[in-house]
Backbone as a chain_set.jsonl record, in Angstrom:
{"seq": "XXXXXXXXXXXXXXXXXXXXXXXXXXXXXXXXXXXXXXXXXXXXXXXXXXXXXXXXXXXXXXXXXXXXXXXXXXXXXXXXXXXXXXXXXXXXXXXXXXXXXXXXXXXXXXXXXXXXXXXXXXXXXXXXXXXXXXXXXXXXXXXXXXXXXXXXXXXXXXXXXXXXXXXX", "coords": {"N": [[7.062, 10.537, -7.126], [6.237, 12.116, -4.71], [8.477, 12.941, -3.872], [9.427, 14.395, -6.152], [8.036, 16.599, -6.695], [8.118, 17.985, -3.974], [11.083, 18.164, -3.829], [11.344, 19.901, -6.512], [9.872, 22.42, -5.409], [11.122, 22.895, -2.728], [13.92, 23.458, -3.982], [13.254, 25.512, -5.579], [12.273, 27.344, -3.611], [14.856, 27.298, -2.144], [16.607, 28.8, -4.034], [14.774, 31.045, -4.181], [15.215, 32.21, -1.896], [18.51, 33.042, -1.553], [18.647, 34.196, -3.685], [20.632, 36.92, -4.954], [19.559, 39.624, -6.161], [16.885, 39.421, -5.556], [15.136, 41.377, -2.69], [14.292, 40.174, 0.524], [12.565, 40.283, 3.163], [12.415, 39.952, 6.59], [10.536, 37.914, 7.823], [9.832, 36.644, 5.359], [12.209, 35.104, 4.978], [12.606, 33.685, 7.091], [9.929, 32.687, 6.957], [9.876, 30.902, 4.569], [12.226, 29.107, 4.859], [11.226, 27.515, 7.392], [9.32, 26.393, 6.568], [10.268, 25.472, 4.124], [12.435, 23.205, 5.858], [10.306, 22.176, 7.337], [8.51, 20.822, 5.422], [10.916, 18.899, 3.951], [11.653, 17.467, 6.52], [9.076, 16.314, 7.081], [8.716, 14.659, 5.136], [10.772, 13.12, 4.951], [9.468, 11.695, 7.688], [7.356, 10.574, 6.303], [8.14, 8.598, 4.286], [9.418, 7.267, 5.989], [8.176, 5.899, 8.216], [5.84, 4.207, 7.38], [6.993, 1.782, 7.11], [9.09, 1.205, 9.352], [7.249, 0.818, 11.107], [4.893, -1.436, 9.895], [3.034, -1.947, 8.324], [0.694, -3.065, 6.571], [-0.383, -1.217, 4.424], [-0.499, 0.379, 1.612], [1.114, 2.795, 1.51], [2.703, 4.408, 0.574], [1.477, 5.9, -2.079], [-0.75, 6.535, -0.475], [0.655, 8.628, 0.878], [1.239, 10.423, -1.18], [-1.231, 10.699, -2.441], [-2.568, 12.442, -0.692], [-0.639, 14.437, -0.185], [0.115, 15.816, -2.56], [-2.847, 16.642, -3.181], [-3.46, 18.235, -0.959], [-1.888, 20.081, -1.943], [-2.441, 21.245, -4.36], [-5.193, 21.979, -3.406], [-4.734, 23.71, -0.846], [-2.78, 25.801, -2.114], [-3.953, 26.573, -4.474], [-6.198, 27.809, -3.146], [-3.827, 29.86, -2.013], [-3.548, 31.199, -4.584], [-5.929, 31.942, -5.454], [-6.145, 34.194, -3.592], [-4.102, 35.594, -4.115], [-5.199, 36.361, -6.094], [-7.43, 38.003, -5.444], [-6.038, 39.673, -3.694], [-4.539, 41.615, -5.6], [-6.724, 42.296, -7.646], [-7.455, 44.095, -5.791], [-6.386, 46.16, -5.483], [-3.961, 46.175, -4.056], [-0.835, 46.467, -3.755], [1.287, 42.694, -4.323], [3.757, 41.673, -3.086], [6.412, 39.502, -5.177], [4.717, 37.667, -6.018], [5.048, 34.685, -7.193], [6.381, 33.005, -5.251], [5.415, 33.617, -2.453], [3.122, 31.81, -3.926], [3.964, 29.522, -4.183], [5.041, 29.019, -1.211], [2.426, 28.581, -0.032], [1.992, 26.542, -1.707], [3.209, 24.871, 0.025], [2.829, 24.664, 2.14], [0.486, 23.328, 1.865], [0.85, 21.494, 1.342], [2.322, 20.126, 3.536], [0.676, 20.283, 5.415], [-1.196, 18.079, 3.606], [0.834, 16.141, 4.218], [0.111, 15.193, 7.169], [-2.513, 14.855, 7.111], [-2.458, 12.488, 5.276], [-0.763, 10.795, 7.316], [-2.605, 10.103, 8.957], [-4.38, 9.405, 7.793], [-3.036, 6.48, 6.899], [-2.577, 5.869, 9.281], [-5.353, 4.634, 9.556], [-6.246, 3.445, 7.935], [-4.42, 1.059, 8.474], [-5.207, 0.434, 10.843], [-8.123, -0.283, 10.114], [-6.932, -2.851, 8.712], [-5.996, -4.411, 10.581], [-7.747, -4.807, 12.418], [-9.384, -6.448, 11.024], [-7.917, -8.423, 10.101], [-8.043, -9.509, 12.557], [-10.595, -10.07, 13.04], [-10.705, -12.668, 11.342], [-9.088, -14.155, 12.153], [-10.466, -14.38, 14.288], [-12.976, -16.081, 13.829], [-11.361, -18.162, 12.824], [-10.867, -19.408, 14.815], [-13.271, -19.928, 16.489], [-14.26, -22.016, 14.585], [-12.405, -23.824, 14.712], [-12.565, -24.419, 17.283], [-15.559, -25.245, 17.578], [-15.367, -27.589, 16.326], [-13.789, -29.033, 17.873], [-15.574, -28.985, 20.026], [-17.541, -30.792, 19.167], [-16.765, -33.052, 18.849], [-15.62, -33.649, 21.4], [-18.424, -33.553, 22.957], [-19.219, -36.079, 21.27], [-17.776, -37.809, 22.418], [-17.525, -37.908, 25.397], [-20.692, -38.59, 25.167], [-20.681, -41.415, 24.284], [-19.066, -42.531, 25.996], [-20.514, -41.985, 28.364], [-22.964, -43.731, 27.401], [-22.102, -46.256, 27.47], [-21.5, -46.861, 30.56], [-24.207, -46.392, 31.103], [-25.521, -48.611, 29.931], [-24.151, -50.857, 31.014], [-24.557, -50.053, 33.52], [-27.978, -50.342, 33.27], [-27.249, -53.595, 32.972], [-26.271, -54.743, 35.456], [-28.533, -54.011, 36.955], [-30.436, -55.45, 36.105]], "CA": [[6.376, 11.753, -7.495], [6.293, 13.312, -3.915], [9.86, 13.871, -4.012], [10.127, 15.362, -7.162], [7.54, 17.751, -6.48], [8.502, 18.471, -2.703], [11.907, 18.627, -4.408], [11.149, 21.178, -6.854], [9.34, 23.262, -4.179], [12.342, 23.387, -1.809], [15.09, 24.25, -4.686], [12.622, 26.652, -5.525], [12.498, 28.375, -2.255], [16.195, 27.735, -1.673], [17.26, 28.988, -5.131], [14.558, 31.978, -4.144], [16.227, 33.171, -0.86], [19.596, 32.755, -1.984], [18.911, 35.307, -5.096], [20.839, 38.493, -4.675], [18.735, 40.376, -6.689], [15.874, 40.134, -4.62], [14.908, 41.795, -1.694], [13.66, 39.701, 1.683], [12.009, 41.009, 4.363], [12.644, 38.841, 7.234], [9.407, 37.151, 7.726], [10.085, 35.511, 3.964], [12.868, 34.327, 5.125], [11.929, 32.973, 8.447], [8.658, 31.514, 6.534], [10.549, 29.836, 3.323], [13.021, 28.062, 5.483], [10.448, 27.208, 8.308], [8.065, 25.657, 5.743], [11.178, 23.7, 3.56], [12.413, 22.534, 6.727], [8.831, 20.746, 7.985], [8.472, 20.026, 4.349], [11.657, 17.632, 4.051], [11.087, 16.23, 7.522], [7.623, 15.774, 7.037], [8.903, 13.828, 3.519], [11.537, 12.014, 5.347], [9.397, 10.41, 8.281], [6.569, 9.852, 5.628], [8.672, 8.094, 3.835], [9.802, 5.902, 6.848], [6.946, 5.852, 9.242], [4.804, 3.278, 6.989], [8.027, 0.939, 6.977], [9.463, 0.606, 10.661], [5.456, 0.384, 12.046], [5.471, -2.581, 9.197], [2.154, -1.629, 7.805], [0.668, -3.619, 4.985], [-1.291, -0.703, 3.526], [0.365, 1.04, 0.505], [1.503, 4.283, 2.566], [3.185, 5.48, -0.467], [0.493, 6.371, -2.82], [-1.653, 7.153, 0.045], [1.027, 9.896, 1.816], [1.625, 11.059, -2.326], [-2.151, 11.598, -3.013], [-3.001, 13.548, 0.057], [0.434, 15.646, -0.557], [-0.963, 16.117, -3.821], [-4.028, 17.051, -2.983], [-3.183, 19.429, -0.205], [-0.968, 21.4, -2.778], [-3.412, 21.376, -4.698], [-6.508, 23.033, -2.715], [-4.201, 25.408, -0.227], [-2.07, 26.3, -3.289], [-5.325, 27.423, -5.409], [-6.466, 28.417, -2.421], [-3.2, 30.745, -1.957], [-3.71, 31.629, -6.203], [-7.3, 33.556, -5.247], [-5.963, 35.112, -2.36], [-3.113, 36.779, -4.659], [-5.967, 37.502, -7.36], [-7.99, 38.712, -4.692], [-5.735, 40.811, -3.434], [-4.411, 41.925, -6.95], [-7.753, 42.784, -8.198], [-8.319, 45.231, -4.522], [-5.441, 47.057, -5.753], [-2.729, 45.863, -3.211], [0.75, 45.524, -4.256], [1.57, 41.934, -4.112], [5.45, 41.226, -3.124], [6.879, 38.311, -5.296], [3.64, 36.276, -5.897], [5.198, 33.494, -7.096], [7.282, 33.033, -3.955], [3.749, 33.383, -1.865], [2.036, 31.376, -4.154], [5.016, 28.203, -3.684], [4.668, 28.981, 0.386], [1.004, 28.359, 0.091], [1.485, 25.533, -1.492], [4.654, 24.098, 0.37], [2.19, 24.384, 3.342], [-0.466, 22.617, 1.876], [1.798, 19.814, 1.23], [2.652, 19.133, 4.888], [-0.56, 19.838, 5.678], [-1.628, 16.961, 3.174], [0.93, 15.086, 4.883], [-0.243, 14.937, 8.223], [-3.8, 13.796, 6.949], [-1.779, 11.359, 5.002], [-0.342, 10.138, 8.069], [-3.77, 9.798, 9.824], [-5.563, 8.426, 6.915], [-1.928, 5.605, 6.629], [-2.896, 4.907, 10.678], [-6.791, 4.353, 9.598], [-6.336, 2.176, 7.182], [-4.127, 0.09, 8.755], [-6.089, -0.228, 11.828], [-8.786, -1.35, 9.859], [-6.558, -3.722, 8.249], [-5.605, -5.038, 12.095], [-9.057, -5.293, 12.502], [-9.865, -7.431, 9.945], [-7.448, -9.488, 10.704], [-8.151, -10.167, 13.944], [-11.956, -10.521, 12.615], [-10.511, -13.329, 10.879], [-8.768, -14.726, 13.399], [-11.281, -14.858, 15.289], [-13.885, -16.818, 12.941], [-10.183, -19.517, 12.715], [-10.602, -19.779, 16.027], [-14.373, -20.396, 16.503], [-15.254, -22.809, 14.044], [-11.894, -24.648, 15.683], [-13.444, -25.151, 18.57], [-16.413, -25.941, 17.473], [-15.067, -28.927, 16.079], [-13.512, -29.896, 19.452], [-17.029, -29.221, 21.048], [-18.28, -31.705, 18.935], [-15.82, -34.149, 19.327], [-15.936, -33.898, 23.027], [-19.521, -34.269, 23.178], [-19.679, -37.539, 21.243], [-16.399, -39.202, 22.894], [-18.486, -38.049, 26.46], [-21.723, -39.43, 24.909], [-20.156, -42.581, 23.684], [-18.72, -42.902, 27.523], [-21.813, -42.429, 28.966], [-23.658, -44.742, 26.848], [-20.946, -47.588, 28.206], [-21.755, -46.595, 31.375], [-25.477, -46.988, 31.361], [-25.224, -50.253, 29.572], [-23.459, -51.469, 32.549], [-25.7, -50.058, 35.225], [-28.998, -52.011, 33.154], [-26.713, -55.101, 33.141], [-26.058, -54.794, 36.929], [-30.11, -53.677, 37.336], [-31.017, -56.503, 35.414]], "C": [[6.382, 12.742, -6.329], [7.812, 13.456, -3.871], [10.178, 14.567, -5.144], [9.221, 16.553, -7.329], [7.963, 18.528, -5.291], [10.002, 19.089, -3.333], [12.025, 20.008, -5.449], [11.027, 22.367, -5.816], [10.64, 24.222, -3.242], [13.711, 24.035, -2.553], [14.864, 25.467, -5.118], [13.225, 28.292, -4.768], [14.191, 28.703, -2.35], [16.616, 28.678, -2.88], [16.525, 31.087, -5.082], [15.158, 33.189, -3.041], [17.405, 33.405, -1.197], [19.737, 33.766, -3.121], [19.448, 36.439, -4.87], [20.255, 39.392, -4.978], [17.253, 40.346, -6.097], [16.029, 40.703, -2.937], [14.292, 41.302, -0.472], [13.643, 40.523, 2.457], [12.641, 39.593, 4.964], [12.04, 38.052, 7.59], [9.481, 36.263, 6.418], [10.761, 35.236, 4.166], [12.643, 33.391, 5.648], [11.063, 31.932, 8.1], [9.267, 30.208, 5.877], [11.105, 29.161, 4.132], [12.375, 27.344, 6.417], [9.933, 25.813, 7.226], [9.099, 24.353, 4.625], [11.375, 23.186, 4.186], [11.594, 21.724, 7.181], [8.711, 20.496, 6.544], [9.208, 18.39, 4.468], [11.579, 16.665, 5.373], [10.454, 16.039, 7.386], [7.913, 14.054, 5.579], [9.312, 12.916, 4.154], [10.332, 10.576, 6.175], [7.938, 9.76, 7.406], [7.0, 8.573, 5.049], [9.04, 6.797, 4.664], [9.191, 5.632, 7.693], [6.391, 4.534, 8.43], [5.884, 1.645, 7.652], [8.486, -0.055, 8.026], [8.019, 0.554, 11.123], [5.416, -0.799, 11.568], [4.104, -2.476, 9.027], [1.966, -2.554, 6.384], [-0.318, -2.621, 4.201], [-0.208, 0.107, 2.583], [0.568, 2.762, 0.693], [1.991, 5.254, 1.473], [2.503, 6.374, -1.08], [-0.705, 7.387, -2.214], [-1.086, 8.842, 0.851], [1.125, 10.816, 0.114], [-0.146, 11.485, -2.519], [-2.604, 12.634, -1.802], [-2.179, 14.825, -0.184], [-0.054, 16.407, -1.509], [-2.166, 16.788, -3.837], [-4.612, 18.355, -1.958], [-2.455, 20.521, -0.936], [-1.457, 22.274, -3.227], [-4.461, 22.625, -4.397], [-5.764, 24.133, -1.62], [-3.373, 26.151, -1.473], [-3.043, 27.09, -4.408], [-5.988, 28.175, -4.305], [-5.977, 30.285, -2.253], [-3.213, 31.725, -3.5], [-4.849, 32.903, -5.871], [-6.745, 34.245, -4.238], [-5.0, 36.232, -2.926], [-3.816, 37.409, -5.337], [-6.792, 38.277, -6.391], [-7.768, 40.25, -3.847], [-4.959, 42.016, -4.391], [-5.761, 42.965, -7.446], [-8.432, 44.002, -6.916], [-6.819, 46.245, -5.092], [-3.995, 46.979, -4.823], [-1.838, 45.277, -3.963], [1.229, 43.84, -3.685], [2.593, 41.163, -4.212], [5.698, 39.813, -3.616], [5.948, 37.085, -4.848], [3.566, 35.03, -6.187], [5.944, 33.003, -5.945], [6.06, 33.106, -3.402], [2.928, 32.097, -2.473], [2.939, 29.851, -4.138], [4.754, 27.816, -2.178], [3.443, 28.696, 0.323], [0.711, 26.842, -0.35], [2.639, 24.232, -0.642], [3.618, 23.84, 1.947], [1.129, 23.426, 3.041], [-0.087, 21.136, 1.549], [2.255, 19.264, 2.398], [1.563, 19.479, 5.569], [-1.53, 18.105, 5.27], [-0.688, 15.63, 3.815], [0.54, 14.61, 5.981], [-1.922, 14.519, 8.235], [-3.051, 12.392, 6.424], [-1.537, 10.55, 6.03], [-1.449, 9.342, 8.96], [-4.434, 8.494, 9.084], [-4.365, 7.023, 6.843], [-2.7, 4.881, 8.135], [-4.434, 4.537, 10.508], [-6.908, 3.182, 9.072], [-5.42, 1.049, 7.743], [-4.507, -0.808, 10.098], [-7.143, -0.815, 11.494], [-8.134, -2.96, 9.156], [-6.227, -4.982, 9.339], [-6.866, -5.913, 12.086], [-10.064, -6.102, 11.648], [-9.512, -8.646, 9.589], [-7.617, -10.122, 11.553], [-9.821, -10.771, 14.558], [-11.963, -12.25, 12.181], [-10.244, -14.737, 11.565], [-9.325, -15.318, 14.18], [-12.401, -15.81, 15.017], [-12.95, -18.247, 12.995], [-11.28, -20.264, 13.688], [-11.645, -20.49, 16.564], [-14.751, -21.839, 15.826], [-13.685, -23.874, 14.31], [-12.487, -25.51, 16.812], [-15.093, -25.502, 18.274], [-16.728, -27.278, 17.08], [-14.51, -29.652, 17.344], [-14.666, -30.119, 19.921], [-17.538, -30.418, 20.413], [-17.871, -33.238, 19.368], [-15.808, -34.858, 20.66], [-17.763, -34.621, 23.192], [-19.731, -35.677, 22.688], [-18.428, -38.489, 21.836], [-17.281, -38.995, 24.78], [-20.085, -38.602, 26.218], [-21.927, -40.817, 24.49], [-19.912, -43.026, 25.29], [-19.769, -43.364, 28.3], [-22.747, -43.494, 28.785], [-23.116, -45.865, 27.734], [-21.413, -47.385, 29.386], [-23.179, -46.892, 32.022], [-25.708, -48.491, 31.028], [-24.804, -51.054, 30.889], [-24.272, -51.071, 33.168], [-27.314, -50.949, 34.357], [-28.5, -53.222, 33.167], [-26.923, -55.387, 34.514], [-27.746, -54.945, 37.679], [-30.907, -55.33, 37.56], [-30.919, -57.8, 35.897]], "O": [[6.489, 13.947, -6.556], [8.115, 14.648, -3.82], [11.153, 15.318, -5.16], [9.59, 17.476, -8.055], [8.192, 19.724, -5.474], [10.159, 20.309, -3.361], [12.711, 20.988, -5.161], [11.955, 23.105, -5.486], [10.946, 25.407, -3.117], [14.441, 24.864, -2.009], [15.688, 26.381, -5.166], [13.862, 29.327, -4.967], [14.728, 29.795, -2.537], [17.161, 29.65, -2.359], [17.115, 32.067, -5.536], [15.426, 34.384, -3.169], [17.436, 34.634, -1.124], [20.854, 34.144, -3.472], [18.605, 37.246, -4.478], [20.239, 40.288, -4.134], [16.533, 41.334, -6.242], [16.956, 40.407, -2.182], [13.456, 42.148, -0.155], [14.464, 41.43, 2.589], [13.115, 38.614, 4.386], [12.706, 37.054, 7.865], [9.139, 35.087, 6.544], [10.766, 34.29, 3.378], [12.459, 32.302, 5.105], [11.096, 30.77, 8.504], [9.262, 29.04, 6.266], [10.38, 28.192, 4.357], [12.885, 26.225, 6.478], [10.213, 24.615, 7.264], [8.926, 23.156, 4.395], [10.832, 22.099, 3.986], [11.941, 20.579, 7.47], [8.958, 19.291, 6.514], [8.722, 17.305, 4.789], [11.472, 15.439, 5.339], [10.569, 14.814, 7.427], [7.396, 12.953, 5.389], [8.67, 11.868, 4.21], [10.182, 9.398, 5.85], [7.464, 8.673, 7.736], [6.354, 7.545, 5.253], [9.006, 5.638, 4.252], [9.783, 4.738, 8.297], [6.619, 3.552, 9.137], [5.496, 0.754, 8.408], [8.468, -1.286, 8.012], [8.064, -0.367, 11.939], [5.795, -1.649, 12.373], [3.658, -3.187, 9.928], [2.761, -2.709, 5.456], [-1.055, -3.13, 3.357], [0.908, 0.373, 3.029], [0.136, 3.67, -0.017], [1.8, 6.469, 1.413], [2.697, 7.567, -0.845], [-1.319, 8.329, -2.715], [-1.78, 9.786, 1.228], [1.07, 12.036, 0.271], [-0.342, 12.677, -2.754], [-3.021, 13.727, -2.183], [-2.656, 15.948, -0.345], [-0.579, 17.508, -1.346], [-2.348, 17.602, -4.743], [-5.598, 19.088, -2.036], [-2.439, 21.694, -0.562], [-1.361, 23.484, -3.025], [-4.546, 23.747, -4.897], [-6.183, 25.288, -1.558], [-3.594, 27.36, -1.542], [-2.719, 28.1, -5.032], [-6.365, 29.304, -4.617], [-6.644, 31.32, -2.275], [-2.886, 32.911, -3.444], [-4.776, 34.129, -5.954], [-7.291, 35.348, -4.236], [-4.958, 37.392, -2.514], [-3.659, 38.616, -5.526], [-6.787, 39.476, -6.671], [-8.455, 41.22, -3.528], [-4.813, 43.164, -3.97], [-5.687, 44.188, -7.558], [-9.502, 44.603, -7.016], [-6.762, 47.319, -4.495], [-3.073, 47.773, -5.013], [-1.814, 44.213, -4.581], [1.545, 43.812, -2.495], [2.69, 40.221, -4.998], [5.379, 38.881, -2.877], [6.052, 36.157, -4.047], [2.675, 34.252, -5.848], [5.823, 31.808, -6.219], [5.324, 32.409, -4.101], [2.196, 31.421, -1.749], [2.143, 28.916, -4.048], [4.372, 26.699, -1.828], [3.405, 28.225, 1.46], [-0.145, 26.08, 0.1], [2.695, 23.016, -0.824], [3.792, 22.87, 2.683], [0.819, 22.659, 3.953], [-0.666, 20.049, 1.546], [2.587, 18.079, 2.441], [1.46, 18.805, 6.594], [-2.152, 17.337, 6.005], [-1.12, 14.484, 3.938], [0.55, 13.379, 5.975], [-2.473, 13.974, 9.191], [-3.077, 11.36, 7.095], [-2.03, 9.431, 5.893], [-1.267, 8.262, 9.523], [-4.794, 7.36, 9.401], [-5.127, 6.078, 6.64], [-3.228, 3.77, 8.181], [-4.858, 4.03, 11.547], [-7.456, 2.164, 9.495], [-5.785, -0.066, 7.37], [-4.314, -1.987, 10.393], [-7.489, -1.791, 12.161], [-8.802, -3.994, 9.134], [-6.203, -6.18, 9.054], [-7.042, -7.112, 11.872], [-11.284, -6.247, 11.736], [-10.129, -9.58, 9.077], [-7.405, -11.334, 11.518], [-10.211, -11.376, 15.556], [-12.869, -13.014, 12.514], [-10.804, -15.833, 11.572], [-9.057, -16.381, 14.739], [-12.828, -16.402, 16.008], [-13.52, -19.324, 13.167], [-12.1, -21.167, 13.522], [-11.383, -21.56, 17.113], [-15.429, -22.675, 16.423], [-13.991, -25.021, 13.985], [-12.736, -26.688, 17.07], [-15.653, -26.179, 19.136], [-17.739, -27.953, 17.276], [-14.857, -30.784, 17.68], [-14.985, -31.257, 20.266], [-18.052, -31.201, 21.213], [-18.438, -34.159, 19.956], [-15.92, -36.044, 20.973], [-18.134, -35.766, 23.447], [-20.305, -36.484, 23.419], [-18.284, -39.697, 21.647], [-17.586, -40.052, 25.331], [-20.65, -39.05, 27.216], [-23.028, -41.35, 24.349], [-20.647, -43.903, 25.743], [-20.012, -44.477, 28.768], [-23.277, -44.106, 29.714], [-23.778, -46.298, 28.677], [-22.335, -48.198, 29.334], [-23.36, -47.447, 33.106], [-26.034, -49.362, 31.835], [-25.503, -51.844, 31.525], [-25.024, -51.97, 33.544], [-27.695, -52.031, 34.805], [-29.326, -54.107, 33.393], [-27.739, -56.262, 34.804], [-28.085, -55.693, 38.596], [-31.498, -55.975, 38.426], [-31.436, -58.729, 35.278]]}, "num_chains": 1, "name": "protein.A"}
């Protein structure tokens, strides 16, 4: 799902610069390509970041709903800002083209929480492990401790026995 939305997005754009029939300024250029560019990288090392780290949390779902979710709220975000400036009477150049960039940003925005929230969860997952681990490890040795104490209390015993024999 995030590639076939990120995908859209970027054929979008490309398919929008690329139009002869419109008119770019050079700042829409500059932006659109800026913003597909960190898009698809952002996609790519999402995509392979969870993988080579070797993460057992489900990175996918979690880098797809933040994406999602960043599109989302800067993308509605960028929606009032066109009605906003619509409804003040300002001409508003190619608002669907603005209102794609708004949300092409809020999608590598959502990835880079994605990425945070991917390293959170799997540090607690470390840490839960190593909670675990550590409980093994304890009630291990607590079975040695015991052990020890009665094979040294068993010794000792032998030991006194013999010194009242000797006493005696």
């Amino acid at each position: 799902m995030l590639s076939v939305v990120s995908g859209l997005l970027v054929a979008y754009t490309a398919w929008h610069l690329l139009d002869p029939s419109v008119v770019h300024r050079a700042t829409d250029s500059g932006v659109g390509v800026f913003t597909a560019a960190v898009l698809v990288g952002g996609l790519v090392v999402a995509a392979n970041w969870p993988t080579r780290r070797g993460t057992d949390v489900d990175a996918g779902w979690v880098f797809c709903r933040w994406f999602l979710g960043g599109m989302v709220v800067i993308g509605a975000s960028g929606v009032v800002t066109i009605g906003v400036e619509t409804a003040r009477g300002l001409a508003v150049v190619e608002p669907l083209f603005t209102g794609a960039l708004w949300m092409m940003g809020g999608g590598v925005v959502g990835l880079l929480v994605g990425y945070l929230d991917v390293r959170r969860l799997a540090a607690r997952n470390r840490a839960e492990d190593a909670r675990e681990d550590a409980k093994r490890l304890a009630e291990r040795l607590s079975v040695l401790n015991r052990v020890l104490r009665h094979d040294v209390r068993t010794d000792l015993n032998v030991v006194l026995g013999y010194a009242d024999e000797l006493d005696g």
